[in-house]
XYZ file of C-alpha atoms in Angstrom:
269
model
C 206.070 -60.305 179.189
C 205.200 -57.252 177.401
C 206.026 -56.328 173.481
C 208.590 -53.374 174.998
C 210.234 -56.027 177.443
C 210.516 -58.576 174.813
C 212.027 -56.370 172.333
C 214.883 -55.303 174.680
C 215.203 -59.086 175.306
C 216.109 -59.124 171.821
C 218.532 -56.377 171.635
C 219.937 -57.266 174.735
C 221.196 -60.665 173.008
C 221.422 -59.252 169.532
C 224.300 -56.869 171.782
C 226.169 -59.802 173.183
C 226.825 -61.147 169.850
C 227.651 -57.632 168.372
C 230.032 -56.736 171.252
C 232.138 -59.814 170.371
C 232.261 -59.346 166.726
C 233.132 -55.474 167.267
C 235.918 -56.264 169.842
C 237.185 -59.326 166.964
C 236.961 -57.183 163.508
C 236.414 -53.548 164.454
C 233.264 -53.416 162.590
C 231.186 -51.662 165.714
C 228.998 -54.122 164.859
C 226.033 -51.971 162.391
C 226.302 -54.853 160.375
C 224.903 -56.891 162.361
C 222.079 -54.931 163.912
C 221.082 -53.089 160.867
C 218.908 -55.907 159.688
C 218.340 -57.970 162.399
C 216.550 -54.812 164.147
C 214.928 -54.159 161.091
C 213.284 -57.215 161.506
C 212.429 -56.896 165.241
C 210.835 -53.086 164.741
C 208.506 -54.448 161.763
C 207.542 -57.576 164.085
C 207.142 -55.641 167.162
C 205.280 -52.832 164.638
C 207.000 -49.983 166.525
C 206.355 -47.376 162.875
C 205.502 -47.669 159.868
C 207.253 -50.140 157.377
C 209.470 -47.038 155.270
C 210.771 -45.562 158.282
C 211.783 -49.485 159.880
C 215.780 -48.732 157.673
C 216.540 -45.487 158.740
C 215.634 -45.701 162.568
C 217.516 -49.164 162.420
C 220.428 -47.641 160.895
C 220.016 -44.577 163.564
C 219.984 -46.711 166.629
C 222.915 -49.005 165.728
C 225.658 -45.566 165.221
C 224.047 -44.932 168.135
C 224.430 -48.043 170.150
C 227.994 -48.162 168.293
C 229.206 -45.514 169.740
C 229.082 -47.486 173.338
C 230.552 -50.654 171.790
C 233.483 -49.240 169.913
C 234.496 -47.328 172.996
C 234.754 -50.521 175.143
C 236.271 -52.461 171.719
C 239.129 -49.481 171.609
C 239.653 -49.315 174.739
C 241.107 -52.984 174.802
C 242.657 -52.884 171.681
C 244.027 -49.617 173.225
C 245.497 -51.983 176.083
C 247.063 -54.396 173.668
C 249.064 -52.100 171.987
C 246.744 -52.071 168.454
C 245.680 -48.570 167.901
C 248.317 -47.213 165.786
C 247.575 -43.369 167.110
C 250.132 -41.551 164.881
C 247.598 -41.853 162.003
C 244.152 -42.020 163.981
C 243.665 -37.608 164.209
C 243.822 -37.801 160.467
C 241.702 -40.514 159.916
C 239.120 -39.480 162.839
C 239.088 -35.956 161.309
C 237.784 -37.099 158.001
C 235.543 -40.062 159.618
C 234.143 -37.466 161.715
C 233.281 -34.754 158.620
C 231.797 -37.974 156.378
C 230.002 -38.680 159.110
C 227.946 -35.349 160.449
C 227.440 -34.384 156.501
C 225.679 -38.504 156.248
C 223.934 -37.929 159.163
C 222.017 -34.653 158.250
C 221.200 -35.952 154.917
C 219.834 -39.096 156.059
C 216.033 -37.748 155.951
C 216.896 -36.742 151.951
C 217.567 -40.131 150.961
C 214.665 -43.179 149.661
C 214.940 -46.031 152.106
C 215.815 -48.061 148.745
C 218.754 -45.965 147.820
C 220.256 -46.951 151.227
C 219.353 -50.283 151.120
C 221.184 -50.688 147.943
C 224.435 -48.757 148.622
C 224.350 -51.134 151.866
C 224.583 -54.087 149.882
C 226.808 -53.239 146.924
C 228.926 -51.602 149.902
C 230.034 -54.909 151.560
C 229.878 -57.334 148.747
C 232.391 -55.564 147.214
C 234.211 -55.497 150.545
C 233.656 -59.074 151.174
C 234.897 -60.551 148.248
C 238.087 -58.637 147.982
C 238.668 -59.515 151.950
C 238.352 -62.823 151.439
C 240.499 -62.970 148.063
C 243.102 -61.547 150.143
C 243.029 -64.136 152.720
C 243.866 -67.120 150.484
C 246.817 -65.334 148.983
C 249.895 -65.482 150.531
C 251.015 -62.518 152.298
C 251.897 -59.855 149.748
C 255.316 -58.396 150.162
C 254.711 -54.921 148.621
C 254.722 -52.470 150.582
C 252.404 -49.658 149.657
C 253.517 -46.202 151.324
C 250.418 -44.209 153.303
C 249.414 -41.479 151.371
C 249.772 -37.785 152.814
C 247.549 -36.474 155.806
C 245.232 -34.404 153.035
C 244.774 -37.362 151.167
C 244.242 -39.992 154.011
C 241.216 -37.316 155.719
C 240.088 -37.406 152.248
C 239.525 -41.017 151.938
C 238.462 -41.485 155.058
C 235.800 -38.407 154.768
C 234.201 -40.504 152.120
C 234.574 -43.704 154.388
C 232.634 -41.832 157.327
C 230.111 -40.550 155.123
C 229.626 -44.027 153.585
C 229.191 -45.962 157.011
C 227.108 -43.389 159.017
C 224.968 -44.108 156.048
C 224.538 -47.608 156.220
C 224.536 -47.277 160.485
C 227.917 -49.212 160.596
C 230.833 -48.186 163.279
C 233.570 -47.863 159.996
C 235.591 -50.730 160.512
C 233.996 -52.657 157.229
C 235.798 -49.980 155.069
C 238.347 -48.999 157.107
C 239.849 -52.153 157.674
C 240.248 -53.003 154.038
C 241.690 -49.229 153.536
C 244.760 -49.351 156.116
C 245.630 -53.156 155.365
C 245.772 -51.827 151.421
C 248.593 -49.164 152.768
C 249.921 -52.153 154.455
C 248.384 -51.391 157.853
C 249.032 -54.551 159.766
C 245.108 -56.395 160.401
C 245.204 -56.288 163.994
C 246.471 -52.584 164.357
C 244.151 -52.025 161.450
C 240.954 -53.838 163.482
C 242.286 -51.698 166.627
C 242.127 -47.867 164.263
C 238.849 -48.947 163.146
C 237.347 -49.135 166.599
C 238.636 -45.994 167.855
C 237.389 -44.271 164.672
C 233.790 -46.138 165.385
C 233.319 -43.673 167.879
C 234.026 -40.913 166.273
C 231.252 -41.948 162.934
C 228.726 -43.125 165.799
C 228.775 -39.334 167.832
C 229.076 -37.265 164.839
C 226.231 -39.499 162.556
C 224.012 -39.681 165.338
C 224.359 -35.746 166.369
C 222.635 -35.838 162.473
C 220.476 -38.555 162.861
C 218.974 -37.066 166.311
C 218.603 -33.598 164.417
C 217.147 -34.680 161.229
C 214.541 -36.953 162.840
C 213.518 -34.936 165.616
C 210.650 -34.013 163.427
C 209.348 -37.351 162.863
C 209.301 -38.834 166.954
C 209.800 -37.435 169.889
C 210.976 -38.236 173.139
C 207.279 -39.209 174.746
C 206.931 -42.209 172.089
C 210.824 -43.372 173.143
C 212.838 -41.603 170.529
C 215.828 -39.275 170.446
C 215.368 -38.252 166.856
C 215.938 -41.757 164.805
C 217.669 -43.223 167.598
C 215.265 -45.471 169.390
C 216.116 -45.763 173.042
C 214.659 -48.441 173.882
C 216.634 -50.840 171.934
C 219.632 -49.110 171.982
C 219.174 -50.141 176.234
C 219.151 -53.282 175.179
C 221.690 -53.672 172.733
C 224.401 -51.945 175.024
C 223.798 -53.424 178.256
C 225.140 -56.737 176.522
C 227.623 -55.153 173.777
C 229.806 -53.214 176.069
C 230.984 -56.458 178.082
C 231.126 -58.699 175.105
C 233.743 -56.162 173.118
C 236.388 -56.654 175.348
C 236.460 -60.308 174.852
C 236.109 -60.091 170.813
C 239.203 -57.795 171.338
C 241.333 -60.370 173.379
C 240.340 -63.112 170.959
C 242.281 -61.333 167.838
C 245.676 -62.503 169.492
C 244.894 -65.517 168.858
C 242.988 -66.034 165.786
C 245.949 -65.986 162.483
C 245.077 -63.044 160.350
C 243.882 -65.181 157.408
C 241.257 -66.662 159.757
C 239.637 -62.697 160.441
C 239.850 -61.584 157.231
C 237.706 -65.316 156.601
C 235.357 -64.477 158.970
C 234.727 -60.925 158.118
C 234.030 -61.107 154.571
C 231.717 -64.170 155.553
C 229.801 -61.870 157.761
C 229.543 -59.131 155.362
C 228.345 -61.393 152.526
C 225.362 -63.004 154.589
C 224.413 -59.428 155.933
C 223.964 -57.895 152.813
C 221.886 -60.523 151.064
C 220.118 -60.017 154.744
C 219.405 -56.907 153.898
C 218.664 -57.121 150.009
C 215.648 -60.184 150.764
């Protein structure tokens, strides 16, 4: 089998793990791929070493933006995309992430590396504080639209970044407000697609004068494993999606900061 074959081999099952955990905690899955594919482009040697982050980050908005659709479309059909708020949060998602995108090339591979890490840890360990207290009964009141785009411009900005879908600091932001987790997992998803389009209209831009299409690139994006990542990813969602019914809250919110803590120290070795 060839080194191309082999690598979408790779993606293809790195996808039908990432699918499943998009669909389950609205993460798009970024987290996931992120490092793993920074492994597989430095093994497979596809460029050089300080370029490995940013076309890993590149292809996962890029393969999130397939994923999330299929995970929001599911959590569309069980009732958990609470669609009063998402225009205000998908606004400022959207802004955070087209400004992240076209900066990407401006920023040292270590600088992202580093606001990846300090990112979720922070995110894990309040996540997971949360789910061994019992369930809070203050209700904290959603602040206006102009403030909510606000927050979430800096949210978008934060995970086109770091190549995640939102959903890793989205979630925590809407359960704060008192958001309930599953309608909160089901926002997230829809508002994956709108940081993977935007951040990877930037990403595509900004790198187009690195690679080019002949050497399997669309800017940063690198097709070839984004084929394999989706073809597995867009069946898998659904299924992550059906399983939140019947998971308890505490157990996500478990799970999730978990996942967050191992990918960051991922990402730091």
């Amino acid at each position: 089998m060839s080194d191309l074959l082999l690598l979408i081999t790779y993606c293809a099952l790195l996808g039908s793990v990432v699918g499943f955990l998009a669909g389950l905690l609205g993460i798009g899955g970024g987290l996931v791929i992120v490092p793993i594919l920074s492994v597989f482009l430095l093994h497979f040697e596809i460029i050089p070493p300080e370029q490995v982050v940013i076309v890993a980050v590149a292809t996962s908005l890029a393969s999130i933006l397939f994923t999330s659709t299929s995970s929001a479309i599911a959590h569309h059909k069980n009732g958990n995309v609470p669609w009063h708020l998402a225009p205000w949060i998908m606004t400022g998602v959207a802004l955070g992430a087209l400004i992240s995108g076209f900066m990407a090339a401006l920023l040292p591979e270590k600088i992202v590396r580093i606001v990846f890490a300090v990112s979720v840890v922070l995110i894990a360990i309040k996540m997971f504080y949360s789910s061994t207290k019992a369930e809070s009964t203050t209700e904290r009141q959603m602040p206006n639209k102009g403030l909510l785009t606000f927050f979430t411009t800096i949210t978008g900005a934060l995970s086109a970044m770091i190549g995640i879908g939102g959903g890793a600091l989205l979630v925590p932001l809407l359960t704060f407000f008192s958001i309930d987790m599953k309608k909160a997992i089901g926002c997230a998803s829809a508002c994956g697609i709108v940081i993977a389009l935007f951040g990877s209209i930037g990403y595509i831009s900004s790198g187009s004068i690195h690679f080019n299409l002949a050497d399997g690139f669309a800017g940063f994006v690198y097709l070839p494993a984004l084929l394999g990542i989706v073809c597995t990813s867009w069946f898998t969602a659904p299924l992550g999606a059906k399983s939140t019914h019947y998971l308890p809250v505490s157990t996500i919110k478990k799970i999730f900061a978990g996942l967050l803590l191992v990918m960051a120290a991922n990402m730091i070795i």
